[in-house]
PDB file of C-alpha atoms in Angstrom:
ATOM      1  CA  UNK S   1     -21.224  17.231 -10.034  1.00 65.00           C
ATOM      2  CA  UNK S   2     -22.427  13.486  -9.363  1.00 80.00           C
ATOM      3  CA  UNK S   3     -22.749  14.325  -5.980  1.00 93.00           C
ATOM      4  CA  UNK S   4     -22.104  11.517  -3.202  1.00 96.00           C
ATOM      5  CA  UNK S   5     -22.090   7.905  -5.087  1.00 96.00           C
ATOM      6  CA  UNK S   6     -23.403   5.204  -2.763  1.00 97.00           C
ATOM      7  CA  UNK S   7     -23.854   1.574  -3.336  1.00 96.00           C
ATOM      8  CA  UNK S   8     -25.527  -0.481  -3.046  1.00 97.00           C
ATOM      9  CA  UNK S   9     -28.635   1.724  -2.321  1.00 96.00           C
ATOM     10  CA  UNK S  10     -30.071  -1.380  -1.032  1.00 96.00           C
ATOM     11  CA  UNK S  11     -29.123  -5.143   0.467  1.00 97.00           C
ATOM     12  CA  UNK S  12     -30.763  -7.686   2.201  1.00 97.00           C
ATOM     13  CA  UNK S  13     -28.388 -10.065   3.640  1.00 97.00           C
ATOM     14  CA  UNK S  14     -28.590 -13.487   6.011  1.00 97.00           C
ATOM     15  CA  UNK S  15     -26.808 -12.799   9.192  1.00 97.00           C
ATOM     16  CA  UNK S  16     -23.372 -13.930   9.375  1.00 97.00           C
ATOM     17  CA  UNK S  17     -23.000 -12.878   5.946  1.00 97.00           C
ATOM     18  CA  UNK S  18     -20.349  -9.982   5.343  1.00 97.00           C
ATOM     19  CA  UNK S  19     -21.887  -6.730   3.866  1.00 98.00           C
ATOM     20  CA  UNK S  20     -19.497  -4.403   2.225  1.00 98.00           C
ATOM     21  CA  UNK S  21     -21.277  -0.950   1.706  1.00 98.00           C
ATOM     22  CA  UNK S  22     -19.326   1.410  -1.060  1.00 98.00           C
ATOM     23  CA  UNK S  23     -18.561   5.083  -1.343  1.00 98.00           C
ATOM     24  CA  UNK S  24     -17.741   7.640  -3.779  1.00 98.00           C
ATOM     25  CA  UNK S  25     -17.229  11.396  -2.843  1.00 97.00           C
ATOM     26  CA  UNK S  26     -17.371  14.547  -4.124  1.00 96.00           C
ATOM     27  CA  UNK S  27     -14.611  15.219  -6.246  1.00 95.00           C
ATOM     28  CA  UNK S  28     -11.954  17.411  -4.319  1.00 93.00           C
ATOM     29  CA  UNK S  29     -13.586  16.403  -0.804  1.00 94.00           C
ATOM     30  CA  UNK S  30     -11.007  15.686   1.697  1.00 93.00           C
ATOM     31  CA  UNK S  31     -13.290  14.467   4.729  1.00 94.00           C
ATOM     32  CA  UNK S  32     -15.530  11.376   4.425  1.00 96.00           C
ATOM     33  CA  UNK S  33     -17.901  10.257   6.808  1.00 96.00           C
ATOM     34  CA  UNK S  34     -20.268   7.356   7.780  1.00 97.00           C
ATOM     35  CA  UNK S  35     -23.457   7.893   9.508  1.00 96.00           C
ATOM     36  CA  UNK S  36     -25.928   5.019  10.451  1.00 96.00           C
ATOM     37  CA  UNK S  37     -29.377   5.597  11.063  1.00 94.00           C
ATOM     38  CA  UNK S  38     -32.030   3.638  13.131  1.00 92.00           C
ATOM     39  CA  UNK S  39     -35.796   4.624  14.141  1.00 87.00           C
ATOM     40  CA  UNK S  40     -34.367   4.105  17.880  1.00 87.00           C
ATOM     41  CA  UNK S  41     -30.991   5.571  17.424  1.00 87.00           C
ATOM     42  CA  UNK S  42     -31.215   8.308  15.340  1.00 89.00           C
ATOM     43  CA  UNK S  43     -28.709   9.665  13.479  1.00 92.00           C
ATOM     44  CA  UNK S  44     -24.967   8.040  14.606  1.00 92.00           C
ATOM     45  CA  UNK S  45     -21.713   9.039  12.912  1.00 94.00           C
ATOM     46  CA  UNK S  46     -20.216   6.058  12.603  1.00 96.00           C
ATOM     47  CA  UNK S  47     -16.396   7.048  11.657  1.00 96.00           C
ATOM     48  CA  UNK S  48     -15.022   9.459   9.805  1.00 94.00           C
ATOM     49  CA  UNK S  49     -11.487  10.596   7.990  1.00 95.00           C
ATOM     50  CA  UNK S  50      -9.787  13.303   6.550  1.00 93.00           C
ATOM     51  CA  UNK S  51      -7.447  13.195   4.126  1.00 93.00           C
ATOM     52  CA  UNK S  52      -7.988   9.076   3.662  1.00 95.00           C
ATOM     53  CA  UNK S  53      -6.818   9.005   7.367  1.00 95.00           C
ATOM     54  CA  UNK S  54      -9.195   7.707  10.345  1.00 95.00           C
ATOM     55  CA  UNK S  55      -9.530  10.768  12.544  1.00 92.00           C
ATOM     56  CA  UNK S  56     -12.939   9.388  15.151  1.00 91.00           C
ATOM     57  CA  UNK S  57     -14.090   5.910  14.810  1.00 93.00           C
ATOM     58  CA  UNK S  58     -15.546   6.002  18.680  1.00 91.00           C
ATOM     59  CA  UNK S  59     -19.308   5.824  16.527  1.00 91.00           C
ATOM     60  CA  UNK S  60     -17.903   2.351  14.856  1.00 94.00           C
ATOM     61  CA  UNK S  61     -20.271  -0.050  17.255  1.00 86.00           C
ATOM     62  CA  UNK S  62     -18.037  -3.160  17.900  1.00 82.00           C
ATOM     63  CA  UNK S  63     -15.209  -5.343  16.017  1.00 89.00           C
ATOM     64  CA  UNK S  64     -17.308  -6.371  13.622  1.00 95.00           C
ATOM     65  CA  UNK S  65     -17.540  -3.132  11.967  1.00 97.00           C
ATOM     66  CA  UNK S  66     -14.755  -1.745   9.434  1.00 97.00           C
ATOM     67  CA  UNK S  67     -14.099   0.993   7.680  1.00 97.00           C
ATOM     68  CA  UNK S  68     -11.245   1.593   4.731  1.00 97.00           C
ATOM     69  CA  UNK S  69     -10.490   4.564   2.869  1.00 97.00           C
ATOM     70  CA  UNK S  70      -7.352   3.196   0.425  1.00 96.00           C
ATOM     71  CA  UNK S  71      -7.783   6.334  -1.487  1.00 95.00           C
ATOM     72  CA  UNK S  72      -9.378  10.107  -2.160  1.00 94.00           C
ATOM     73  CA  UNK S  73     -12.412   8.914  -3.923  1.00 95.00           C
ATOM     74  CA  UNK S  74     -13.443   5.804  -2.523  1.00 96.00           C
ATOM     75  CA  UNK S  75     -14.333   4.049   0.799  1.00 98.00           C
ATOM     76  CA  UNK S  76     -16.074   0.677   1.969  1.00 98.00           C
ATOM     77  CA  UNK S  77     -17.984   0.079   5.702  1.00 98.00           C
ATOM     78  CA  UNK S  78     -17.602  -3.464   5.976  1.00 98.00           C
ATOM     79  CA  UNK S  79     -19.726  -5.422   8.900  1.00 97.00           C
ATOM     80  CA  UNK S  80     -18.607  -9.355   9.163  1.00 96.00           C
ATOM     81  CA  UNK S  81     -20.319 -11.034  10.480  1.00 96.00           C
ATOM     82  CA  UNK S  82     -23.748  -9.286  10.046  1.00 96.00           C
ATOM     83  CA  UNK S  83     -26.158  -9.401  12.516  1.00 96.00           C
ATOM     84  CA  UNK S  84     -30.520  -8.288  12.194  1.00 96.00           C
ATOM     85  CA  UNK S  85     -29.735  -5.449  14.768  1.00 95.00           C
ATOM     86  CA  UNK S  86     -27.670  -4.052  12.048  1.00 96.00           C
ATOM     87  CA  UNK S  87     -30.246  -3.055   9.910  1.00 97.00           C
ATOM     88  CA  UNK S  88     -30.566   0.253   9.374  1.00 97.00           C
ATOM     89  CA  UNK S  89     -29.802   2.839   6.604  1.00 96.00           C
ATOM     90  CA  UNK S  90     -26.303   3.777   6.223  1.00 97.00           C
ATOM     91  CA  UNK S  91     -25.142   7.074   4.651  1.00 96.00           C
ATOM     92  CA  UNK S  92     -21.947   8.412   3.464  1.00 97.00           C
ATOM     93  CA  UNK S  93     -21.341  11.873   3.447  1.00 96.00           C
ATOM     94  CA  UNK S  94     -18.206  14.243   2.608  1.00 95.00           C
ATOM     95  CA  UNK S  95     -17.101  18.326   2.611  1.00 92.00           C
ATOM     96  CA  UNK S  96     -13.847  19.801   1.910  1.00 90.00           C
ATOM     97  CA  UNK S  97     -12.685  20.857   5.335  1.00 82.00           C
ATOM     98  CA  UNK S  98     -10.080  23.780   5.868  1.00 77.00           C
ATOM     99  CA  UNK S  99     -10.248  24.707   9.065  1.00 69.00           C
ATOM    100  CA  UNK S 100     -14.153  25.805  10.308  1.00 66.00           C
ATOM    101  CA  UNK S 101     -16.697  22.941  10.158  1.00 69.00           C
ATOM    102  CA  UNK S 102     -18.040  22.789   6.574  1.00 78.00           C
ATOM    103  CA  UNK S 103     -20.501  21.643   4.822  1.00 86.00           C
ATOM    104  CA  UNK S 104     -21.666  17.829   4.594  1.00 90.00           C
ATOM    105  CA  UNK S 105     -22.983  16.617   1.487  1.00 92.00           C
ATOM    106  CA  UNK S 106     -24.905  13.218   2.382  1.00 93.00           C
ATOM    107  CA  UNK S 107     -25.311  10.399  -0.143  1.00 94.00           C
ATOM    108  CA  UNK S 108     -28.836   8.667  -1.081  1.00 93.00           C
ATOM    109  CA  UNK S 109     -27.803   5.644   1.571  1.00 95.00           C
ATOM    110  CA  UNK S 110     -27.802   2.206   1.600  1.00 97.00           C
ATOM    111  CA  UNK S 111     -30.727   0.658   3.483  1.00 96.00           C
ATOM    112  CA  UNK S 112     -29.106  -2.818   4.869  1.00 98.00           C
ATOM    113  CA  UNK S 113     -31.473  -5.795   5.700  1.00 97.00           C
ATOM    114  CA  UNK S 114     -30.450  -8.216   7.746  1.00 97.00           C
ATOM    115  CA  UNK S 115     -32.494 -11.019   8.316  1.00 97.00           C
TER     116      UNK S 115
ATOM    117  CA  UNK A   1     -20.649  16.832  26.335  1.00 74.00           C
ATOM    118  CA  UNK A   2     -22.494  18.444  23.570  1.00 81.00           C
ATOM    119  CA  UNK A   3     -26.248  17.024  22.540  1.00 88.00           C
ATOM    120  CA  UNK A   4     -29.390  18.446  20.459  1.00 93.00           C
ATOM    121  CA  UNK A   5     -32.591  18.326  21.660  1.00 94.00           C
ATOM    122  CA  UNK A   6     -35.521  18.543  19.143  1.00 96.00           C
ATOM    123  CA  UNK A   7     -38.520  18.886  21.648  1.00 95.00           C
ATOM    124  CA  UNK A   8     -40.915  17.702  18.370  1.00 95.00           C
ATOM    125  CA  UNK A   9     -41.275  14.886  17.700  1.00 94.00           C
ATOM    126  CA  UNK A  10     -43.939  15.272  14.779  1.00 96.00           C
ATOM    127  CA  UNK A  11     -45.579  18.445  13.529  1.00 97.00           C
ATOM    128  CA  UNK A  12     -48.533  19.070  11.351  1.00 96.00           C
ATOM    129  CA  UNK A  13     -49.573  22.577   9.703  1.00 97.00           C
ATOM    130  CA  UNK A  14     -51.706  23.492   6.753  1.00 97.00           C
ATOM    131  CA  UNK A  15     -50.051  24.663   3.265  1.00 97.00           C
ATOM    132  CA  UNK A  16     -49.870  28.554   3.541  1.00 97.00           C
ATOM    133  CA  UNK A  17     -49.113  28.452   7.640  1.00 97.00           C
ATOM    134  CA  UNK A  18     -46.118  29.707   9.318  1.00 97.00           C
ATOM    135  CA  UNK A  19     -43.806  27.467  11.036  1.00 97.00           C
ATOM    136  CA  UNK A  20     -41.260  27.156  13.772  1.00 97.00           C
ATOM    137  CA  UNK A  21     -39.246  24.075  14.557  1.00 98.00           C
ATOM    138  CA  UNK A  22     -37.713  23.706  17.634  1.00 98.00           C
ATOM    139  CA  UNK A  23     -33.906  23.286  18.793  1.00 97.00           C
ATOM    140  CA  UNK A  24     -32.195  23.545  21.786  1.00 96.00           C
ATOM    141  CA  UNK A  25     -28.788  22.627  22.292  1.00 93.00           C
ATOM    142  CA  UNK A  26     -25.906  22.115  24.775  1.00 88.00           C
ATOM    143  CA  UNK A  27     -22.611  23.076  24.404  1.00 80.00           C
ATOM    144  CA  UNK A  28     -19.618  24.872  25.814  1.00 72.00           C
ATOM    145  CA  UNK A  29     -19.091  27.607  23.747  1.00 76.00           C
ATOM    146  CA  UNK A  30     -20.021  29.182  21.027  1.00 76.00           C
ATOM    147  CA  UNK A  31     -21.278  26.551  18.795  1.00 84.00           C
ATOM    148  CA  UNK A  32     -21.820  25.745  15.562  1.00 90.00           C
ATOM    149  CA  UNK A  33     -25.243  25.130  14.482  1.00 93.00           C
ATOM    150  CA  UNK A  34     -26.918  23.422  11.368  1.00 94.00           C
ATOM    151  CA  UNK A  35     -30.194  22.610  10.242  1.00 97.00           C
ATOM    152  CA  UNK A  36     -30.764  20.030   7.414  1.00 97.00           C
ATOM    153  CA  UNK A  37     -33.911  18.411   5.686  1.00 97.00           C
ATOM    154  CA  UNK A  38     -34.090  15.164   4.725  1.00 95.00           C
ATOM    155  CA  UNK A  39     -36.840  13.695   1.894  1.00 92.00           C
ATOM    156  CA  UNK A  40     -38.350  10.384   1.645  1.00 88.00           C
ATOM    157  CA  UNK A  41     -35.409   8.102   1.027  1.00 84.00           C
ATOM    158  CA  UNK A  42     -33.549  10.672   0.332  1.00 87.00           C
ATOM    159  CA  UNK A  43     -30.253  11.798   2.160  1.00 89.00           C
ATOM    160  CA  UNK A  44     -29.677  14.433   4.277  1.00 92.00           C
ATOM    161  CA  UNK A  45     -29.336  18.547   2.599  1.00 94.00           C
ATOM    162  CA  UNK A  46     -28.126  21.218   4.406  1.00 94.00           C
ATOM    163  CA  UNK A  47     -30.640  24.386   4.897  1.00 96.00           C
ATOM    164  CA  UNK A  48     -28.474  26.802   6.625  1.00 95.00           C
ATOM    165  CA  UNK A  49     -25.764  26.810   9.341  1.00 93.00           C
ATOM    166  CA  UNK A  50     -24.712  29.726  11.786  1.00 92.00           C
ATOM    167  CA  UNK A  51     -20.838  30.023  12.992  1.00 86.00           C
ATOM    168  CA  UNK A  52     -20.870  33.182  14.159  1.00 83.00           C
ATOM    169  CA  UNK A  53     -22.025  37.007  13.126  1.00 85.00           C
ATOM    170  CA  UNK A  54     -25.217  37.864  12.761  1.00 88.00           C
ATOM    171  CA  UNK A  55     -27.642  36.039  14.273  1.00 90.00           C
ATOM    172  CA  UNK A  56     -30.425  35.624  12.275  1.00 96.00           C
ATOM    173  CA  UNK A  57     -29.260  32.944   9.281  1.00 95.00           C
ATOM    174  CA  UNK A  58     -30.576  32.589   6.091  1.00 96.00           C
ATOM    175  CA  UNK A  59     -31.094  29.794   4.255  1.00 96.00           C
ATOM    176  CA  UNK A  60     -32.466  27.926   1.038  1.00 95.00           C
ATOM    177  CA  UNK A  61     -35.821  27.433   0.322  1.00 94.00           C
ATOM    178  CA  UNK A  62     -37.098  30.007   2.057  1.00 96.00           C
ATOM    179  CA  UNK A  63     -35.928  29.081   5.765  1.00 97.00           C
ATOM    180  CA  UNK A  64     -34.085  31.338   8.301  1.00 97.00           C
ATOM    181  CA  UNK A  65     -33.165  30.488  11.599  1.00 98.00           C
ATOM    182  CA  UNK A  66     -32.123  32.215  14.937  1.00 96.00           C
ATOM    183  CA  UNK A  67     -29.421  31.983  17.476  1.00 94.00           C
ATOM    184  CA  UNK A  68     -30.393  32.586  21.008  1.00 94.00           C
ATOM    185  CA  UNK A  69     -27.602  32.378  23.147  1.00 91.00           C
ATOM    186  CA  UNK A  70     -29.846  32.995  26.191  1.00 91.00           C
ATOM    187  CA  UNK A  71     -32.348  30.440  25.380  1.00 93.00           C
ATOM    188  CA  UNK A  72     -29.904  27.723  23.684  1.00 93.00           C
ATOM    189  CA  UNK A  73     -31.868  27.817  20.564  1.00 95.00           C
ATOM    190  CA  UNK A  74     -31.327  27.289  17.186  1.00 96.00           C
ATOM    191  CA  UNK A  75     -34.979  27.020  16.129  1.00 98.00           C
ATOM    192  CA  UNK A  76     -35.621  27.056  12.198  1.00 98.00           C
ATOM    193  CA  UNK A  77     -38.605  29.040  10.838  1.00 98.00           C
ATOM    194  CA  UNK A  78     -40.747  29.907   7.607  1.00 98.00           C
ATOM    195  CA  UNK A  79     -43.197  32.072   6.929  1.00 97.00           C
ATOM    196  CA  UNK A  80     -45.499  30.298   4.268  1.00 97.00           C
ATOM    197  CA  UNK A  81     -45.123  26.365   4.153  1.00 97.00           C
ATOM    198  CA  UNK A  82     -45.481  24.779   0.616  1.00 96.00           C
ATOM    199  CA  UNK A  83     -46.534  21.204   0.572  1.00 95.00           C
ATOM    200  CA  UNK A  84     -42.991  19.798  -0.705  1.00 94.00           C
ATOM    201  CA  UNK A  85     -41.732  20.822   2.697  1.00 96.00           C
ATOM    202  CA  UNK A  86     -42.846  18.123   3.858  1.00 96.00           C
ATOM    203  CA  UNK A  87     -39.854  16.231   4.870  1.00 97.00           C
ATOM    204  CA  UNK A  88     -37.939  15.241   8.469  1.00 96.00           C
ATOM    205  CA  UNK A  89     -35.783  18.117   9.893  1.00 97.00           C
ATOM    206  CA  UNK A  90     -32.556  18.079  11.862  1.00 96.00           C
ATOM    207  CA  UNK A  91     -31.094  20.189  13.876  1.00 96.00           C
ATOM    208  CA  UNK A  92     -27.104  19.387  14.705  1.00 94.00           C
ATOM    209  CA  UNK A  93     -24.295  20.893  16.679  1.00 91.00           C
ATOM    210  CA  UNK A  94     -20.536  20.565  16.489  1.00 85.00           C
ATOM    211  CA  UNK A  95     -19.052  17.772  18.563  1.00 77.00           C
ATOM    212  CA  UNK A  96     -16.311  20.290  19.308  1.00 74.00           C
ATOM    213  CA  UNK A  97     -13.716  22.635  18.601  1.00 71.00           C
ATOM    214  CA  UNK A  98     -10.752  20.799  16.021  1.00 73.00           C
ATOM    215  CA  UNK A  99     -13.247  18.165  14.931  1.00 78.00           C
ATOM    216  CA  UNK A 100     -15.732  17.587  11.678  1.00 81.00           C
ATOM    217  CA  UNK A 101     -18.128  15.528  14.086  1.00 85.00           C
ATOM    218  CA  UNK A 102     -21.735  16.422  14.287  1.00 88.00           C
ATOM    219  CA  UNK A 103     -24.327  15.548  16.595  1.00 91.00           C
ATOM    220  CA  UNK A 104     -27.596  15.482  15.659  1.00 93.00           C
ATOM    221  CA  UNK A 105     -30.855  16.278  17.138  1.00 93.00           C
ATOM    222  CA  UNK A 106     -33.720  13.145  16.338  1.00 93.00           C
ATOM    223  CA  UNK A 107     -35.303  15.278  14.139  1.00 95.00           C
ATOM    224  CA  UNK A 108     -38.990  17.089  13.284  1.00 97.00           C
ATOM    225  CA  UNK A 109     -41.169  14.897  10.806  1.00 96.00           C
ATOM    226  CA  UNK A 110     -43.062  18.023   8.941  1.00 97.00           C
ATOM    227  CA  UNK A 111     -46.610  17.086   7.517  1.00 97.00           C
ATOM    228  CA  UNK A 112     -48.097  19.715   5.283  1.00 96.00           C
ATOM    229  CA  UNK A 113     -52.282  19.436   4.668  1.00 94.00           C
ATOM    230  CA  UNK A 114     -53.490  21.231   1.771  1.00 87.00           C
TER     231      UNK A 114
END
Protein backbone atom coordinates (compact mmCIF):
# COMPACT_ATOMS: atom_id res chain seq x y z
CA UNK A 1 0.00 0.00 0.00
CA UNK A 2 1.09 3.71 -0.98
CA UNK A 3 0.27 4.68 2.29
CA UNK A 4 -1.11 8.38 2.94
CA UNK A 5 -0.36 10.58 -0.41
CA UNK A 6 0.25 14.21 0.52
CA UNK A 7 1.02 17.12 -1.63
CA UNK A 8 2.60 19.25 -1.93
CA UNK A 9 5.21 18.09 0.69
CA UNK A 10 6.29 21.58 0.61
CA UNK A 11 5.08 25.44 -0.34
CA UNK A 12 6.19 28.69 0.28
CA UNK A 13 3.58 31.15 -0.46
CA UNK A 14 3.16 35.29 -0.19
CA UNK A 15 0.42 36.02 2.21
CA UNK A 16 -2.84 36.66 0.76
CA UNK A 17 -2.13 34.03 -1.61
CA UNK A 18 -4.58 30.90 -1.43
CA UNK A 19 -2.79 27.56 -0.54
CA UNK A 20 -4.63 24.45 -1.42
CA UNK A 21 -2.92 21.44 0.42
CA UNK A 22 -3.99 17.81 -1.22
CA UNK A 23 -4.78 14.40 0.16
CA UNK A 24 -4.88 10.90 -0.77
CA UNK A 25 -5.83 8.05 1.72
CA UNK A 26 -5.42 4.72 2.30
CA UNK A 27 -7.38 2.75 0.09
CA UNK A 28 -10.61 1.47 1.96
CA UNK A 29 -10.15 4.26 4.80
CA UNK A 30 -13.36 5.77 5.70
CA UNK A 31 -12.12 8.59 8.23
CA UNK A 32 -9.77 11.40 7.10
CA UNK A 33 -8.25 13.82 9.18
CA UNK A 34 -6.19 17.10 9.22
CA UNK A 35 -3.75 17.88 11.84
CA UNK A 36 -1.59 21.13 11.91
CA UNK A 37 1.45 21.37 13.72
CA UNK A 38 3.38 24.40 15.21
CA UNK A 39 6.58 24.51 17.65
CA UNK A 40 4.05 26.61 20.00
CA UNK A 41 0.94 24.69 19.36
CA UNK A 42 1.70 21.34 19.10
CA UNK A 43 -0.14 18.95 17.53
CA UNK A 44 -3.97 20.43 16.51
CA UNK A 45 -6.55 18.33 14.66
CA UNK A 46 -7.73 20.57 12.47
CA UNK A 47 -11.09 18.77 11.06
CA UNK A 48 -11.90 15.61 10.35
CA UNK A 49 -14.71 13.30 8.39
CA UNK A 50 -15.97 10.05 8.08
CA UNK A 51 -17.40 8.66 5.36
CA UNK A 52 -16.56 12.06 3.07
CA UNK A 53 -18.86 13.78 5.70
CA UNK A 54 -17.51 16.66 8.17
CA UNK A 55 -18.03 15.13 11.59
CA UNK A 56 -15.58 18.02 14.04
CA UNK A 57 -14.23 21.00 12.36
CA UNK A 58 -14.10 22.99 15.98
CA UNK A 59 -9.84 22.57 15.27
CA UNK A 60 -10.48 24.58 11.75
CA UNK A 61 -8.91 28.12 13.20
CA UNK A 62 -11.09 30.84 11.49
CA UNK A 63 -13.07 31.45 8.02
CA UNK A 64 -10.27 31.44 6.19
CA UNK A 65 -9.66 27.86 6.54
CA UNK A 66 -11.54 25.08 4.35
CA UNK A 67 -11.72 21.77 4.10
CA UNK A 68 -13.50 19.46 1.16
CA UNK A 69 -13.74 15.89 0.91
CA UNK A 70 -15.87 15.48 -2.69
CA UNK A 71 -14.98 11.89 -2.54
CA UNK A 72 -13.42 8.51 -0.72
CA UNK A 73 -9.94 9.06 -1.84
CA UNK A 74 -9.27 12.56 -1.96
CA UNK A 75 -9.42 15.81 0.12
CA UNK A 76 -8.00 19.51 -0.10
CA UNK A 77 -7.37 22.09 3.20
CA UNK A 78 -7.66 25.23 1.53
CA UNK A 79 -6.51 28.62 3.56
CA UNK A 80 -7.48 32.00 1.46
CA UNK A 81 -6.21 34.31 2.20
CA UNK A 82 -2.90 33.02 3.75
CA UNK A 83 -1.41 34.63 6.42
CA UNK A 84 2.77 34.06 8.01
CA UNK A 85 1.08 32.76 11.29
CA UNK A 86 -0.06 29.97 9.17
CA UNK A 87 3.02 28.39 8.70
CA UNK A 88 3.35 25.31 10.02
CA UNK A 89 3.40 21.63 8.85
CA UNK A 90 0.17 20.19 7.96
CA UNK A 91 -0.56 16.43 7.99
CA UNK A 92 -3.26 14.29 6.75
CA UNK A 93 -3.98 11.22 8.29
CA UNK A 94 -6.78 8.37 7.86
CA UNK A 95 -8.01 4.70 9.58
CA UNK A 96 -10.92 2.68 8.78
CA UNK A 97 -13.17 3.29 11.75
CA UNK A 98 -15.93 0.70 12.87
CA UNK A 99 -16.84 1.48 15.98
CA UNK A 100 -13.59 1.63 18.70
CA UNK A 101 -11.01 4.35 17.91
CA UNK A 102 -8.59 2.90 15.32
CA UNK A 103 -5.65 3.34 14.06
CA UNK A 104 -4.30 6.67 12.31
CA UNK A 105 -2.01 6.37 9.57
CA UNK A 106 -0.33 9.99 9.16
CA UNK A 107 0.99 11.24 5.82
CA UNK A 108 4.70 12.72 5.24
CA UNK A 109 3.00 16.50 5.57
CA UNK A 110 3.14 19.48 3.87
CA UNK A 111 5.38 22.10 5.49
CA UNK A 112 3.55 25.58 4.39
CA UNK A 113 5.65 28.85 4.28
CA UNK A 114 4.13 31.82 4.42
CA UNK A 115 6.00 34.77 4.09
CA UNK B 1 -12.20 18.01 29.15
CA UNK B 2 -9.64 15.50 28.27
CA UNK B 3 -5.69 16.70 27.84
CA UNK B 4 -2.12 14.85 27.80
CA UNK B 5 0.53 15.94 29.67
CA UNK B 6 4.10 14.90 28.61
CA UNK B 7 6.12 16.20 31.71
CA UNK B 8 9.49 15.92 29.17
CA UNK B 9 10.17 18.07 27.32
CA UNK B 10 13.61 16.65 25.94
CA UNK B 11 15.43 13.51 27.01
CA UNK B 12 18.89 12.27 26.44
CA UNK B 13 20.25 8.57 27.17
CA UNK B 14 23.18 6.61 25.87
CA UNK B 15 22.68 3.69 23.13
CA UNK B 16 22.25 0.44 25.26
CA UNK B 17 20.22 2.43 28.31
CA UNK B 18 16.80 1.79 29.40
CA UNK B 19 14.15 4.27 28.98
CA UNK B 20 10.88 5.56 30.29
CA UNK B 21 8.86 8.35 28.78
CA UNK B 22 6.44 9.97 30.63
CA UNK B 23 2.48 10.42 30.23
CA UNK B 24 -0.11 11.45 32.28
CA UNK B 25 -3.46 12.06 31.21
CA UNK B 26 -6.96 13.35 32.11
CA UNK B 27 -10.00 11.92 31.30
CA UNK B 28 -13.36 10.68 32.46
CA UNK B 29 -13.31 7.25 31.99
CA UNK B 30 -11.63 4.68 30.85
CA UNK B 31 -9.61 6.02 28.10
CA UNK B 32 -8.02 5.21 25.23
CA UNK B 33 -4.41 5.64 25.07
CA UNK B 34 -1.75 5.81 22.18
CA UNK B 35 1.74 6.37 21.84
CA UNK B 36 3.30 7.29 18.42
CA UNK B 37 6.91 8.24 17.14
CA UNK B 38 7.52 10.60 14.79
CA UNK B 39 11.10 10.84 12.57
CA UNK B 40 12.75 13.76 11.16
CA UNK B 41 10.27 15.06 8.63
CA UNK B 42 8.62 12.27 8.80
CA UNK B 43 4.87 11.78 9.87
CA UNK B 44 3.53 10.46 12.74
CA UNK B 45 3.56 6.05 13.34
CA UNK B 46 1.72 4.47 15.78
CA UNK B 47 3.80 2.29 18.52
CA UNK B 48 1.09 0.77 20.49
CA UNK B 49 -2.34 1.75 21.89
CA UNK B 50 -4.25 0.29 25.03
CA UNK B 51 -8.31 0.13 25.00
CA UNK B 52 -8.80 -2.02 27.54
CA UNK B 53 -7.54 -5.69 28.96
CA UNK B 54 -4.44 -6.20 30.05
CA UNK B 55 -2.55 -3.58 31.09
CA UNK B 56 0.74 -3.85 30.09
CA UNK B 57 0.72 -3.14 25.96
CA UNK B 58 3.00 -4.23 23.59
CA UNK B 59 4.20 -2.64 20.85
CA UNK B 60 6.62 -2.43 17.71
CA UNK B 61 10.04 -1.93 17.88
CA UNK B 62 10.58 -3.14 20.97
CA UNK B 63 8.32 -0.68 23.16
CA UNK B 64 5.67 -1.63 25.80
CA UNK B 65 3.77 0.60 27.78
CA UNK B 66 1.64 0.61 31.05
CA UNK B 67 -1.72 1.70 32.18
CA UNK B 68 -1.96 3.03 35.64
CA UNK B 69 -5.28 3.90 36.44
CA UNK B 70 -4.16 5.14 39.89
CA UNK B 71 -1.42 7.26 38.70
CA UNK B 72 -3.07 8.47 35.23
CA UNK B 73 -0.21 7.12 33.33
CA UNK B 74 0.38 5.86 30.16
CA UNK B 75 4.19 6.03 30.26
CA UNK B 76 6.06 4.17 27.28
CA UNK B 77 9.23 2.16 28.06
CA UNK B 78 12.25 0.11 26.51
CA UNK B 79 14.70 -1.79 27.78
CA UNK B 80 17.81 -1.26 25.42
CA UNK B 81 17.66 2.03 23.24
CA UNK B 82 19.20 1.72 19.68
CA UNK B 83 20.37 4.92 18.16
CA UNK B 84 17.49 5.07 15.36
CA UNK B 85 15.16 5.69 18.26
CA UNK B 86 15.96 8.72 18.18
CA UNK B 87 12.88 10.47 17.16
CA UNK B 88 9.96 12.85 19.01
CA UNK B 89 7.34 10.78 20.97
CA UNK B 90 3.66 11.37 21.58
CA UNK B 91 1.53 10.35 23.84
CA UNK B 92 -2.47 10.94 22.92
CA UNK B 93 -5.83 10.25 24.44
CA UNK B 94 -9.31 9.97 23.00
CA UNK B 95 -11.26 13.21 22.84
CA UNK B 96 -14.20 11.05 23.89
CA UNK B 97 -16.53 8.36 23.72
CA UNK B 98 -18.43 8.31 19.81
CA UNK B 99 -15.60 10.37 18.35
CA UNK B 100 -12.18 9.59 16.16
CA UNK B 101 -10.60 12.85 17.80
CA UNK B 102 -7.29 12.63 19.49
CA UNK B 103 -5.54 14.83 21.70
CA UNK B 104 -2.14 14.84 21.88
CA UNK B 105 0.43 15.29 24.46
CA UNK B 106 3.54 17.96 23.09
CA UNK B 107 5.65 15.25 22.85
CA UNK B 108 9.33 13.73 24.16
CA UNK B 109 12.28 14.69 21.70
CA UNK B 110 14.54 11.32 22.32
CA UNK B 111 18.39 11.88 21.76
CA UNK B 112 20.40 8.70 21.70
CA UNK B 113 24.57 9.17 22.32
CA UNK B 114 26.56 6.36 21.23
Amino acid sequence: DAGVIQSPRHEVTEMGQEVTLRCKPISGHNSLFWYRQTMMRGLELLIYFNNNVPIDDSGMPEDRFSAKMPNASFSTLKIQPSEPRDSAVYFCASSFTQGLQETQYFGPGTRLLVL
Amino acid sequence: AQSVTQPDIHITVSEGASLELRCNYSYGATPYLFWYVQSPGQGLQLLLKYFSGDTLVQGIKGFEAEFKRSQSSFNLRKPSVHWSDAAEYFCAVTAGYNTDKLIFGTGTRLQVFP
